[in-house]
Tab-separated table of C-alpha atoms in Angstrom:
chain	number	residue	atom	x	y	z
A	16	MET	CA	0.000	0.000	0.000
A	17	SER	CA	1.513	3.315	-1.073
A	18	SER	CA	1.735	6.528	0.924
A	19	SER	CA	1.465	10.155	-0.181
A	20	GLN	CA	2.492	13.161	1.906
A	21	TYR	CA	0.458	16.387	2.296
A	22	ASP	CA	0.474	19.346	4.631
A	23	VAL	CA	-3.272	19.042	5.330
A	24	ILE	CA	-5.916	16.453	4.434
A	25	VAL	CA	-9.561	17.570	4.356
A	26	ALA	CA	-12.028	14.686	4.780
A	27	GLY	CA	-15.367	15.733	3.270
A	28	VAL	CA	-15.515	18.294	0.436
A	29	GLY	CA	-18.971	19.732	0.948
A	30	ALA	CA	-19.782	23.250	2.119
A	31	MET	CA	-17.268	23.465	4.978
A	32	GLY	CA	-14.627	21.186	3.506
A	33	SER	CA	-14.468	22.875	0.104
A	34	ALA	CA	-14.040	26.238	1.822
A	35	ALA	CA	-11.293	24.815	4.033
A	36	CYS	CA	-9.496	23.456	0.951
A	37	TRP	CA	-9.536	26.925	-0.628
A	38	HIS	CA	-8.352	28.790	2.452
A	39	LEU	CA	-5.568	26.279	3.079
A	40	ALA	CA	-4.425	26.138	-0.546
A	41	LYS	CA	-4.226	29.898	-0.918
A	42	ARG	CA	-1.894	29.936	2.080
A	43	GLY	CA	0.523	27.847	0.027
A	44	LEU	CA	-0.110	24.504	1.712
A	45	LYS	CA	-0.188	21.150	-0.070
A	46	VAL	CA	-3.820	20.086	0.369
A	47	LEU	CA	-5.684	16.842	-0.294
A	48	GLY	CA	-9.494	16.879	-0.277
A	49	LEU	CA	-11.260	13.515	-0.005
A	50	GLU	CA	-14.975	13.263	-0.878
A	51	ARG	CA	-17.002	10.051	-0.577
A	52	PHE	CA	-19.452	10.996	-3.359
A	53	ASP	CA	-19.330	13.161	-6.466
A	54	LEU	CA	-18.724	16.879	-6.124
A	55	GLY	CA	-21.985	18.692	-5.410
A	56	HIS	CA	-23.833	15.465	-4.603
A	57	ALA	CA	-27.369	15.272	-3.180
A	58	MET	CA	-26.646	12.876	-0.298
A	59	GLY	CA	-25.722	15.458	2.323
A	60	SER	CA	-26.696	18.958	3.407
A	61	SER	CA	-25.647	21.314	0.612
A	62	HIS	CA	-27.729	20.532	-2.488
A	63	GLY	CA	-30.943	22.202	-3.627
A	64	LEU	CA	-29.606	25.339	-5.388
A	65	THR	CA	-29.896	27.848	-2.519
A	66	ARG	CA	-29.243	28.439	1.168
A	67	ILE	CA	-30.397	31.421	3.222
A	68	ILE	CA	-27.902	33.899	4.625
A	69	ARG	CA	-29.196	36.340	7.234
A	70	LEU	CA	-27.269	38.711	9.449
A	71	ALA	CA	-30.021	39.128	12.038
A	72	TYR	CA	-29.678	35.864	13.931
A	73	PHE	CA	-32.319	34.630	16.381
A	74	GLU	CA	-30.183	31.595	17.287
A	75	GLY	CA	-27.845	33.924	19.173
A	76	SER	CA	-25.952	37.182	18.852
A	77	HIS	CA	-22.631	35.319	19.119
A	78	TYR	CA	-23.154	34.073	15.558
A	79	VAL	CA	-23.362	37.548	14.039
A	80	PRO	CA	-19.617	38.372	13.758
A	81	ILE	CA	-18.992	35.072	11.971
A	82	VAL	CA	-21.906	35.450	9.562
A	83	LYS	CA	-20.807	39.017	8.760
A	84	ARG	CA	-17.400	37.644	7.780
A	85	ALA	CA	-19.081	34.874	5.787
A	86	HIS	CA	-21.187	37.450	3.934
A	87	GLN	CA	-18.005	39.300	2.943
A	88	LEU	CA	-16.240	36.097	1.905
A	89	TRP	CA	-19.137	34.859	-0.261
A	90	SER	CA	-18.899	38.074	-2.244
A	91	GLU	CA	-15.103	37.869	-2.529
A	92	THR	CA	-15.123	34.170	-3.422
A	93	GLY	CA	-17.723	34.702	-6.119
A	94	GLU	CA	-15.704	37.525	-7.620
A	95	ALA	CA	-12.530	35.417	-7.569
A	96	ALA	CA	-14.318	32.482	-9.219
A	97	GLY	CA	-16.277	34.564	-11.717
A	98	LEU	CA	-19.604	33.383	-10.295
A	99	LYS	CA	-22.438	35.153	-8.511
A	100	LEU	CA	-22.672	33.288	-5.227
A	101	LEU	CA	-24.277	35.899	-2.962
A	102	HIS	CA	-27.747	37.197	-3.842
A	103	VAL	CA	-28.884	40.034	-1.548
A	104	THR	CA	-32.684	39.976	-1.492
A	105	GLY	CA	-33.407	41.093	2.053
A	106	SER	CA	-34.600	38.676	4.720
A	107	LEU	CA	-37.717	38.423	6.869
A	108	ASP	CA	-38.122	36.633	10.180
A	109	LEU	CA	-41.872	36.111	10.637
A	110	ALA	CA	-43.604	34.961	13.821
A	111	PRO	CA	-46.469	35.799	16.179
A	112	GLU	CA	-45.513	38.747	18.338
A	113	GLY	CA	-44.101	37.518	21.634
A	114	LEU	CA	-43.292	34.003	20.436
A	115	GLY	CA	-39.573	34.800	20.476
A	116	PRO	CA	-37.883	34.487	17.054
A	117	VAL	CA	-38.497	38.076	15.944
A	118	GLU	CA	-37.540	39.436	19.342
A	119	SER	CA	-34.324	37.374	19.355
A	120	SER	CA	-33.427	38.547	15.846
A	121	LEU	CA	-34.088	42.107	16.952
A	122	LYS	CA	-31.718	41.649	19.897
A	123	SER	CA	-28.939	40.467	17.565
A	124	CYS	CA	-29.506	43.559	15.400
A	125	ILE	CA	-29.310	45.878	18.400
A	126	ASP	CA	-26.254	44.081	19.844
A	127	HIS	CA	-24.320	44.445	16.577
A	128	GLY	CA	-25.721	47.651	15.085
A	129	LEU	CA	-27.399	45.969	12.107
A	130	GLU	CA	-29.839	47.971	10.032
A	131	HIS	CA	-33.336	46.577	10.464
A	132	GLU	CA	-37.051	47.309	10.578
A	133	VAL	CA	-39.853	45.712	12.573
A	134	LEU	CA	-42.921	45.371	10.345
A	135	ASP	CA	-46.531	44.665	11.252
A	136	ARG	CA	-48.710	42.305	9.270
A	137	ASP	CA	-50.231	45.043	7.094
A	138	GLU	CA	-46.835	46.432	6.097
A	139	ILE	CA	-45.542	42.955	5.294
A	140	SER	CA	-48.545	42.375	3.026
A	141	ARG	CA	-48.099	45.754	1.369
A	142	ARG	CA	-44.460	45.130	0.524
A	143	PHE	CA	-44.796	41.413	-0.212
A	144	PRO	CA	-48.378	40.580	-1.191
A	145	ALA	CA	-47.592	36.880	-1.578
A	146	PHE	CA	-47.823	36.529	2.230
A	147	HIS	CA	-51.198	35.883	3.863
A	148	LEU	CA	-50.345	36.103	7.556
A	149	PRO	CA	-52.671	35.724	10.566
A	150	GLU	CA	-53.462	38.602	12.885
A	151	GLY	CA	-50.631	39.125	15.358
A	152	HIS	CA	-47.756	38.104	13.113
A	153	ILE	CA	-44.886	40.565	12.866
A	154	GLY	CA	-41.667	40.542	10.877
A	155	LEU	CA	-38.070	41.666	11.228
A	156	TRP	CA	-36.754	42.984	7.917
A	157	GLN	CA	-33.005	42.957	7.369
A	158	ALA	CA	-31.911	44.396	4.044
A	159	GLY	CA	-28.549	42.583	3.979
A	160	GLY	CA	-30.036	39.100	4.009
A	161	GLY	CA	-30.355	36.899	0.963
A	162	PHE	CA	-29.167	33.546	-0.297
A	163	VAL	CA	-26.029	31.736	-1.405
A	164	ALA	CA	-26.035	29.568	-4.544
A	165	SER	CA	-25.062	26.416	-2.700
A	166	GLU	CA	-23.756	23.988	-5.321
A	167	LYS	CA	-22.047	26.831	-7.185
A	168	ALA	CA	-20.362	27.813	-3.923
A	169	ILE	CA	-18.830	24.352	-3.545
A	170	TYR	CA	-17.700	24.345	-7.172
A	171	ALA	CA	-16.183	27.801	-6.708
A	172	HIS	CA	-14.221	26.819	-3.606
A	173	VAL	CA	-12.949	23.624	-5.209
A	174	GLY	CA	-11.998	25.323	-8.463
A	175	LEU	CA	-10.115	28.042	-6.615
A	176	ALA	CA	-8.381	25.471	-4.411
A	177	GLN	CA	-7.321	23.474	-7.467
A	178	SER	CA	-5.962	26.627	-9.078
A	179	ARG	CA	-3.573	26.820	-6.097
A	180	GLY	CA	-2.548	23.180	-6.400
A	181	ALA	CA	-5.043	21.365	-4.159
A	182	ASP	CA	-5.606	17.693	-4.983
A	183	ILE	CA	-9.364	16.904	-4.854
A	184	ARG	CA	-10.381	13.238	-5.071
A	185	THR	CA	-14.038	12.230	-5.299
A	186	GLY	CA	-15.495	8.788	-4.731
A	187	GLU	CA	-12.791	8.208	-2.127
A	188	PRO	CA	-14.022	8.443	1.462
A	189	MET	CA	-11.727	8.352	4.437
A	190	LEU	CA	-12.112	4.898	6.022
A	191	ASP	CA	-10.116	5.654	9.155
A	192	TRP	CA	-7.240	7.760	10.421
A	193	GLN	CA	-4.540	7.618	13.070
A	194	PRO	CA	-2.280	10.154	14.778
A	195	THR	CA	1.420	9.524	14.300
A	196	ALA	CA	4.274	9.702	16.780
A	197	ASP	CA	5.722	12.785	15.057
A	198	GLY	CA	2.513	14.803	15.524
A	199	GLY	CA	0.972	14.178	12.115
A	200	VAL	CA	-1.721	11.813	10.851
A	201	THR	CA	-2.198	8.939	8.454
A	202	VAL	CA	-5.470	8.557	6.552
A	203	ARG	CA	-6.595	5.294	4.965
A	204	THR	CA	-8.967	5.005	2.012
A	205	GLU	CA	-9.874	2.049	-0.190
A	206	ARG	CA	-7.187	3.162	-2.645
A	207	THR	CA	-4.175	3.971	-0.497
A	208	THR	CA	-2.840	5.532	2.689
A	209	TYR	CA	-1.950	9.218	2.921
A	210	SER	CA	0.153	11.134	5.427
A	211	ALA	CA	-0.186	14.745	6.505
A	212	GLY	CA	0.793	17.145	9.220
A	213	ARG	CA	-2.834	18.098	9.907
A	214	LEU	CA	-6.327	16.697	9.368
A	215	VAL	CA	-9.593	18.620	8.891
A	216	ILE	CA	-12.758	16.527	9.297
A	217	THR	CA	-15.879	17.970	7.648
A	218	SER	CA	-17.777	14.829	6.744
A	219	GLY	CA	-21.258	15.925	7.791
A	220	GLY	CA	-23.598	13.093	8.732
A	221	TRP	CA	-20.699	10.627	8.679
A	222	ILE	CA	-18.505	12.567	11.082
A	223	ALA	CA	-19.082	10.282	14.060
A	224	ASP	CA	-17.221	7.561	12.137
A	225	ALA	CA	-14.130	9.772	12.292
A	226	VAL	CA	-14.744	11.430	15.675
A	227	PRO	CA	-16.313	8.760	17.920
A	228	GLU	CA	-16.764	11.291	20.729
A	229	LEU	CA	-19.570	12.800	18.638
A	230	ALA	CA	-21.533	9.561	18.259
A	231	ARG	CA	-23.578	9.985	21.438
A	232	ARG	CA	-23.912	13.738	20.981
A	233	MET	CA	-25.250	13.990	17.448
A	234	THR	CA	-28.385	12.920	15.630
A	235	THR	CA	-28.782	12.689	11.862
A	236	VAL	CA	-32.209	13.596	10.534
A	237	ARG	CA	-33.964	14.078	7.212
A	238	GLN	CA	-35.482	17.456	6.330
A	239	ALA	CA	-37.771	18.025	3.336
A	240	ILE	CA	-37.545	20.710	0.650
A	241	GLY	CA	-39.777	21.161	-2.363
A	242	TRP	CA	-40.378	23.369	-5.385
A	243	PHE	CA	-44.030	24.123	-6.223
A	244	THR	CA	-45.905	25.585	-9.171
A	245	THR	CA	-46.901	29.214	-8.635
A	246	ARG	CA	-50.092	30.865	-9.893
A	247	ARG	CA	-48.519	34.322	-9.850
A	248	PRO	CA	-44.766	33.922	-10.375
A	249	GLU	CA	-44.301	37.696	-10.527
A	250	LEU	CA	-44.906	37.811	-6.761
A	251	PHE	CA	-42.002	35.456	-6.081
A	252	ARG	CA	-39.301	36.664	-8.446
A	253	GLU	CA	-35.907	37.758	-7.156
A	254	GLY	CA	-36.151	41.494	-6.554
A	255	ALA	CA	-39.817	41.272	-5.578
A	256	PHE	CA	-39.647	38.626	-2.855
A	257	PRO	CA	-37.171	38.034	0.022
A	258	VAL	CA	-35.823	34.986	1.744
A	259	PHE	CA	-37.781	34.278	4.909
A	260	ILE	CA	-38.199	32.099	7.972
A	261	LEU	CA	-41.797	31.703	9.102
A	262	SER	CA	-42.724	30.478	12.571
A	263	ALA	CA	-46.366	29.459	12.575
A	264	GLU	CA	-48.837	27.060	14.115
A	265	GLU	CA	-47.790	24.334	11.675
A	266	GLY	CA	-44.074	24.699	12.417
A	267	THR	CA	-41.065	26.683	11.211
A	268	PHE	CA	-40.578	26.947	7.442
A	269	TYR	CA	-38.111	28.732	5.191
A	270	GLY	CA	-38.388	29.948	1.606
A	271	PHE	CA	-36.691	31.755	-1.275
A	272	PRO	CA	-37.447	33.840	-4.336
A	273	LEU	CA	-37.514	31.987	-7.642
A	274	TYR	CA	-34.016	31.010	-8.760
A	275	GLU	CA	-32.923	28.655	-11.556
A	276	HIS	CA	-36.064	26.547	-11.101
A	277	PRO	CA	-39.626	27.324	-12.213
A	278	GLY	CA	-41.021	26.356	-8.817
A	279	PHE	CA	-41.174	28.198	-5.505
A	280	LYS	CA	-38.844	26.612	-2.943
A	281	LEU	CA	-40.049	25.943	0.596
A	282	GLY	CA	-38.409	23.812	3.276
A	283	GLY	CA	-39.525	22.545	6.655
A	284	PRO	CA	-41.065	22.231	9.065
A	285	HIS	CA	-37.848	22.579	11.020
A	286	PHE	CA	-38.935	20.438	13.964
A	287	ALA	CA	-40.657	17.711	11.926
A	288	ARG	CA	-37.242	16.310	11.073
A	289	GLU	CA	-37.156	12.537	10.963
A	290	PRO	CA	-34.203	10.497	12.317
A	291	MET	CA	-32.289	8.614	9.645
A	292	ASP	CA	-29.053	6.739	9.054
A	293	PRO	CA	-27.053	8.651	6.414
A	294	ARG	CA	-25.687	5.330	5.155
A	295	GLN	CA	-29.135	4.514	3.806
A	296	PRO	CA	-29.293	5.789	0.208
A	297	ASP	CA	-32.952	6.847	0.161
A	298	ARG	CA	-33.365	10.610	0.630
A	299	THR	CA	-37.045	10.743	-0.356
A	300	PRO	CA	-39.061	13.092	1.896
A	301	SER	CA	-41.841	11.406	3.801
A	302	PRO	CA	-45.491	12.007	2.810
A	303	ASN	CA	-46.030	13.649	6.208
A	304	GLN	CA	-43.275	16.211	5.603
A	305	ILE	CA	-44.653	17.107	2.174
A	306	ARG	CA	-48.175	17.331	3.627
A	307	LEU	CA	-47.010	19.851	6.220
A	308	ILE	CA	-45.254	21.928	3.559
A	309	ARG	CA	-48.408	21.928	1.436
A	310	GLU	CA	-50.475	23.026	4.436
A	311	CYS	CA	-48.072	25.921	5.020
A	312	LEU	CA	-48.350	27.003	1.394
A	313	ALA	CA	-52.138	26.756	1.385
A	314	ARG	CA	-52.514	28.938	4.447
A	315	TYR	CA	-49.689	31.464	4.223
A	316	LEU	CA	-48.533	31.530	0.574
A	317	PRO	CA	-51.570	30.396	-1.440
A	318	ASP	CA	-50.267	31.664	-4.775
A	319	ALA	CA	-47.409	29.148	-4.486
A	320	ASN	CA	-49.630	26.231	-3.546
A	321	GLY	CA	-49.491	24.534	-6.919
A	322	GLU	CA	-48.400	21.041	-7.805
A	323	PRO	CA	-44.958	19.915	-6.601
A	324	LEU	CA	-42.353	19.982	-9.352
A	325	THR	CA	-39.402	18.658	-7.340
A	326	THR	CA	-39.081	17.292	-3.797
A	327	LYS	CA	-35.856	16.345	-2.066
A	328	GLY	CA	-34.593	15.207	1.291
A	329	CYS	CA	-31.647	16.816	3.045
A	330	VAL	CA	-29.535	15.342	5.866
A	331	TYR	CA	-29.049	17.484	8.955
A	332	THR	CA	-26.539	16.630	11.669
A	333	VAL	CA	-27.994	18.033	14.881
A	334	SER	CA	-26.384	18.738	18.241
A	335	PRO	CA	-28.378	18.629	21.505
A	336	ASP	CA	-28.470	22.433	21.767
A	337	GLU	CA	-28.553	22.984	17.974
A	338	ASP	CA	-25.341	25.025	18.125
A	339	PHE	CA	-22.304	24.147	16.012
A	340	VAL	CA	-19.337	22.098	17.172
A	341	ILE	CA	-15.948	23.415	15.997
A	342	ASP	CA	-13.003	21.996	17.894
A	343	THR	CA	-9.937	19.776	17.893
A	344	VAL	CA	-10.347	16.032	18.315
A	345	PRO	CA	-9.851	15.274	22.045
A	346	GLY	CA	-6.223	14.446	22.680
A	347	VAL	CA	-5.224	14.998	19.041
A	348	PRO	CA	-4.529	18.704	18.464
A	349	GLN	CA	-3.414	18.132	14.870
A	350	ALA	CA	-6.978	17.043	13.914
A	351	VAL	CA	-9.773	19.639	13.815
A	352	PHE	CA	-13.397	19.258	12.863
A	353	ALA	CA	-16.619	21.146	12.238
A	354	SER	CA	-20.005	19.496	12.364
A	355	ALA	CA	-23.478	19.410	13.819
A	356	CYS	CA	-24.488	22.603	12.083
A	357	SER	CA	-28.070	21.623	12.874
A	358	GLY	CA	-29.668	22.876	9.689
A	359	HIS	CA	-28.391	26.455	9.841
A	360	GLY	CA	-24.739	26.096	8.916
A	361	PHE	CA	-24.318	26.581	5.184
A	362	LYS	CA	-24.369	30.388	5.310
A	363	PHE	CA	-21.290	30.252	7.567
A	364	ALA	CA	-19.277	27.854	5.395
A	365	SER	CA	-17.012	30.435	3.790
A	366	ALA	CA	-15.985	31.745	7.223
A	367	ILE	CA	-15.816	28.329	8.888
A	368	GLY	CA	-13.454	27.210	6.131
A	369	GLU	CA	-11.227	30.128	7.085
A	370	ILE	CA	-11.526	29.243	10.788
A	371	LEU	CA	-10.552	25.624	10.095
A	372	ALA	CA	-7.566	26.831	8.099
A	373	ASP	CA	-6.541	28.991	11.058
A	374	LEU	CA	-6.888	26.120	13.519
A	375	SER	CA	-4.845	23.889	11.192
A	376	THR	CA	-1.991	26.357	10.922
A	377	SER	CA	-1.728	27.510	14.552
A	378	VAL	CA	-3.305	30.875	13.714
A	379	ARG	CA	-5.658	32.223	16.353
A	380	PRO	CA	-9.123	32.637	14.775
A	381	ALA	CA	-10.647	36.100	14.800
A	382	PHE	CA	-13.734	34.846	16.666
A	383	ASP	CA	-14.565	33.512	20.113
A	384	LEU	CA	-15.297	29.834	19.486
A	385	SER	CA	-15.968	28.846	23.102
A	386	ALA	CA	-19.703	28.459	22.436
A	387	PHE	CA	-18.877	25.779	19.854
A	388	SER	CA	-16.529	23.624	21.929
A	389	LEU	CA	-17.158	19.909	22.324
A	390	SER	CA	-16.466	20.172	26.062
A	391	ARG	CA	-19.602	22.252	26.636
A	392	PHE	CA	-21.626	19.041	26.674
A	393	ASP	CA	-19.636	17.821	29.673
A	394	ALA	CA	-20.295	20.931	31.724
């Protein structure tokens, strides 16, 4: 069995891993990226054309500095790759007043000086007549929100990394890895064994295979997304309609303006996620998930409640508190990982790739990562 030497090996070339490959390669390091499927595959968490990016963050103000950096990097990466990755449409958080999500997003705006408006139901309907909201719903409008073209973002990061010499190998998952006595690692695949000074693990739903300490902490679940025929597409076009997250009686849903697909995209409900083993190849959404999406459309977005054109399942890796985990492998400082992004991680990928590159090169990241440590679960 042969051996090849690299500075850093990245296991998993999805959203986070492709970004890590780019940030490491542009620092002049010899990088190997290993991906178990094809590039831009539909077996993980990054397919489906688009992912929301919002600066107002109800999950916690501590996320805002990182997502601001990610917003900047998506623009810069797109420019470097000659692709439009960041689409600024504005974002709306929608919920009954007092339920919490709008108030938490408002707090993150105030904490970080983000431009914003709080809108009542009538003003939301005036600006965006596609919404039919119940009495008592309010919205937080944030003009800097929008979406990232998700598959294009992965292609951009990989192409840029390759332009700086990165070696990207698809259809070659990491089977196992070991630390070495000299402070490096060896990585075994079905083809060969590789050596490196550092290892970055970004393998999504499969990460517990590489970091056993995560096995009892993480759950993998299936989330549904669908694209539906619209009666009035002019209401949903980019420029006329924002990205949004809607908290309602039926659950929490998220949607986008029309983009590269004739249907209107809606995902959710966030907490109707169904446990699954990512090793099982079937990603088909369950009839119950699609029923709940259709009920949301019928009540709140009736002009998009046409026939489904495309439905897909998406794998989420979820932590107990739904916050990320970004850390070194316990006892192995030369191996770092990022996972359990709990369904809200893609928007951060450009910045998390940079953070992983920092951690792999003994550079202190620009952000306080204590909220994302693995040890918090032992507290």
